[in-house]
PDB file of C-alpha atoms in Angstrom:
ATOM      1  CA  UNK G   7     -13.712   7.431 -14.300  1.00 49.00           C
ATOM      2  CA  UNK G   8     -13.062   8.105 -10.618  1.00 48.00           C
ATOM      3  CA  UNK G   9     -13.938   4.290  -9.825  1.00 53.00           C
ATOM      4  CA  UNK G  10     -11.044   3.127 -12.309  1.00 61.00           C
ATOM      5  CA  UNK G  11      -8.539   4.484 -10.332  1.00 55.00           C
ATOM      6  CA  UNK G  12      -9.526   2.607  -7.287  1.00 62.00           C
ATOM      7  CA  UNK G  13     -10.040  -0.670  -9.129  1.00 83.00           C
ATOM      8  CA  UNK G  14      -6.215   0.123 -10.778  1.00 87.00           C
ATOM      9  CA  UNK G  15      -3.724  -1.236  -8.780  1.00 90.00           C
ATOM     10  CA  UNK G  16      -0.457   1.215  -7.822  1.00 90.00           C
ATOM     11  CA  UNK G  17       1.317  -1.422  -9.782  1.00 94.00           C
ATOM     12  CA  UNK G  18      -1.072  -1.483 -12.630  1.00 93.00           C
ATOM     13  CA  UNK G  19      -0.704   2.547 -12.505  1.00 91.00           C
ATOM     14  CA  UNK G  20       3.086   2.258 -12.623  1.00 94.00           C
ATOM     15  CA  UNK G  21       3.073  -0.495 -16.272  1.00 95.00           C
ATOM     16  CA  UNK G  22       0.207   1.937 -17.651  1.00 93.00           C
ATOM     17  CA  UNK G  23       2.542   4.589 -17.414  1.00 93.00           C
ATOM     18  CA  UNK G  24       5.848   2.647 -18.931  1.00 95.00           C
ATOM     19  CA  UNK G  25       3.288   0.905 -22.119  1.00 95.00           C
ATOM     20  CA  UNK G  26       2.854   5.383 -22.502  1.00 93.00           C
ATOM     21  CA  UNK G  27       6.128   6.500 -22.253  1.00 93.00           C
ATOM     22  CA  UNK G  28       6.804   3.383 -24.845  1.00 94.00           C
ATOM     23  CA  UNK G  29       8.464   0.453 -22.956  1.00 96.00           C
ATOM     24  CA  UNK G  30       8.036  -3.013 -23.684  1.00 96.00           C
ATOM     25  CA  UNK G  31       7.168  -5.916 -21.648  1.00 96.00           C
ATOM     26  CA  UNK G  32      10.409  -7.275 -21.871  1.00 97.00           C
ATOM     27  CA  UNK G  33      11.525  -3.986 -20.075  1.00 98.00           C
ATOM     28  CA  UNK G  34       9.068  -3.110 -18.025  1.00 98.00           C
ATOM     29  CA  UNK G  35      10.174  -6.402 -16.445  1.00 98.00           C
ATOM     30  CA  UNK G  36      13.328  -5.663 -15.682  1.00 98.00           C
ATOM     31  CA  UNK G  37      12.512  -2.084 -14.948  1.00 97.00           C
ATOM     32  CA  UNK G  38      10.221  -3.676 -12.107  1.00 97.00           C
ATOM     33  CA  UNK G  39      12.571  -6.301 -11.654  1.00 97.00           C
ATOM     34  CA  UNK G  40       9.957  -8.995 -11.855  1.00 97.00           C
ATOM     35  CA  UNK G  41       8.966 -11.279 -14.371  1.00 97.00           C
ATOM     36  CA  UNK G  42       8.041 -11.178 -17.804  1.00 96.00           C
ATOM     37  CA  UNK G  43       4.800 -13.707 -17.075  1.00 98.00           C
ATOM     38  CA  UNK G  44       4.101 -11.549 -13.874  1.00 97.00           C
ATOM     39  CA  UNK G  45       3.545  -8.251 -16.487  1.00 97.00           C
ATOM     40  CA  UNK G  46       1.353  -9.937 -18.738  1.00 96.00           C
ATOM     41  CA  UNK G  47      -0.833 -11.147 -15.651  1.00 97.00           C
ATOM     42  CA  UNK G  48      -1.169  -7.911 -14.777  1.00 96.00           C
ATOM     43  CA  UNK G  49      -2.023  -6.421 -18.383  1.00 96.00           C
ATOM     44  CA  UNK G  50      -4.596  -8.745 -18.690  1.00 95.00           C
ATOM     45  CA  UNK G  51      -5.993  -7.467 -15.886  1.00 93.00           C
ATOM     46  CA  UNK G  52      -5.405  -4.076 -16.631  1.00 91.00           C
ATOM     47  CA  UNK G  53      -7.236  -4.670 -19.903  1.00 91.00           C
ATOM     48  CA  UNK G  54     -10.214  -6.659 -18.518  1.00 89.00           C
ATOM     49  CA  UNK G  55     -10.526  -3.399 -16.044  1.00 87.00           C
ATOM     50  CA  UNK G  56     -10.133  -0.819 -18.673  1.00 85.00           C
ATOM     51  CA  UNK G  57     -12.635  -2.754 -20.957  1.00 87.00           C
ATOM     52  CA  UNK G  58      -9.401  -2.282 -24.126  1.00 90.00           C
ATOM     53  CA  UNK G  59      -8.128  -4.693 -26.059  1.00 92.00           C
ATOM     54  CA  UNK G  60      -4.775  -3.389 -26.266  1.00 93.00           C
ATOM     55  CA  UNK G  61      -2.161  -1.957 -23.528  1.00 92.00           C
ATOM     56  CA  UNK G  62      -1.428   0.812 -25.882  1.00 90.00           C
ATOM     57  CA  UNK G  63      -5.111   1.875 -26.097  1.00 90.00           C
ATOM     58  CA  UNK G  64      -5.510   0.888 -21.964  1.00 89.00           C
ATOM     59  CA  UNK G  65      -2.390   3.594 -21.367  1.00 89.00           C
ATOM     60  CA  UNK G  66      -4.062   6.567 -24.033  1.00 87.00           C
ATOM     61  CA  UNK G  67      -7.625   5.969 -21.895  1.00 83.00           C
ATOM     62  CA  UNK G  68      -5.790   6.483 -18.377  1.00 81.00           C
ATOM     63  CA  UNK G  69      -3.622   9.285 -19.259  1.00 83.00           C
ATOM     64  CA  UNK G  70      -7.340  10.634 -20.172  1.00 83.00           C
ATOM     65  CA  UNK G  71      -8.336   9.682 -17.407  1.00 79.00           C
ATOM     66  CA  UNK G  72      -5.820  11.782 -15.242  1.00 80.00           C
ATOM     67  CA  UNK G  73      -4.627   8.243 -14.057  1.00 75.00           C
ATOM     68  CA  UNK G  74      -0.902   8.641 -15.549  1.00 77.00           C
TER      69      UNK G  74
END
């Protein structure tokens, strides 16, 4: 669990927090002022690191771990 915080970047943690709050990818891109493809790439990386298939599940796991 602790190793996951080290593996997730600050941006990935921020994206997971926004997902957990119910924001959609397009909204997250607007909030962070980046392209939607950048958010999609971050989410792909998050899913690989958390071992989840869906971003909402990754956000739930991150919340359980105390990362967000």
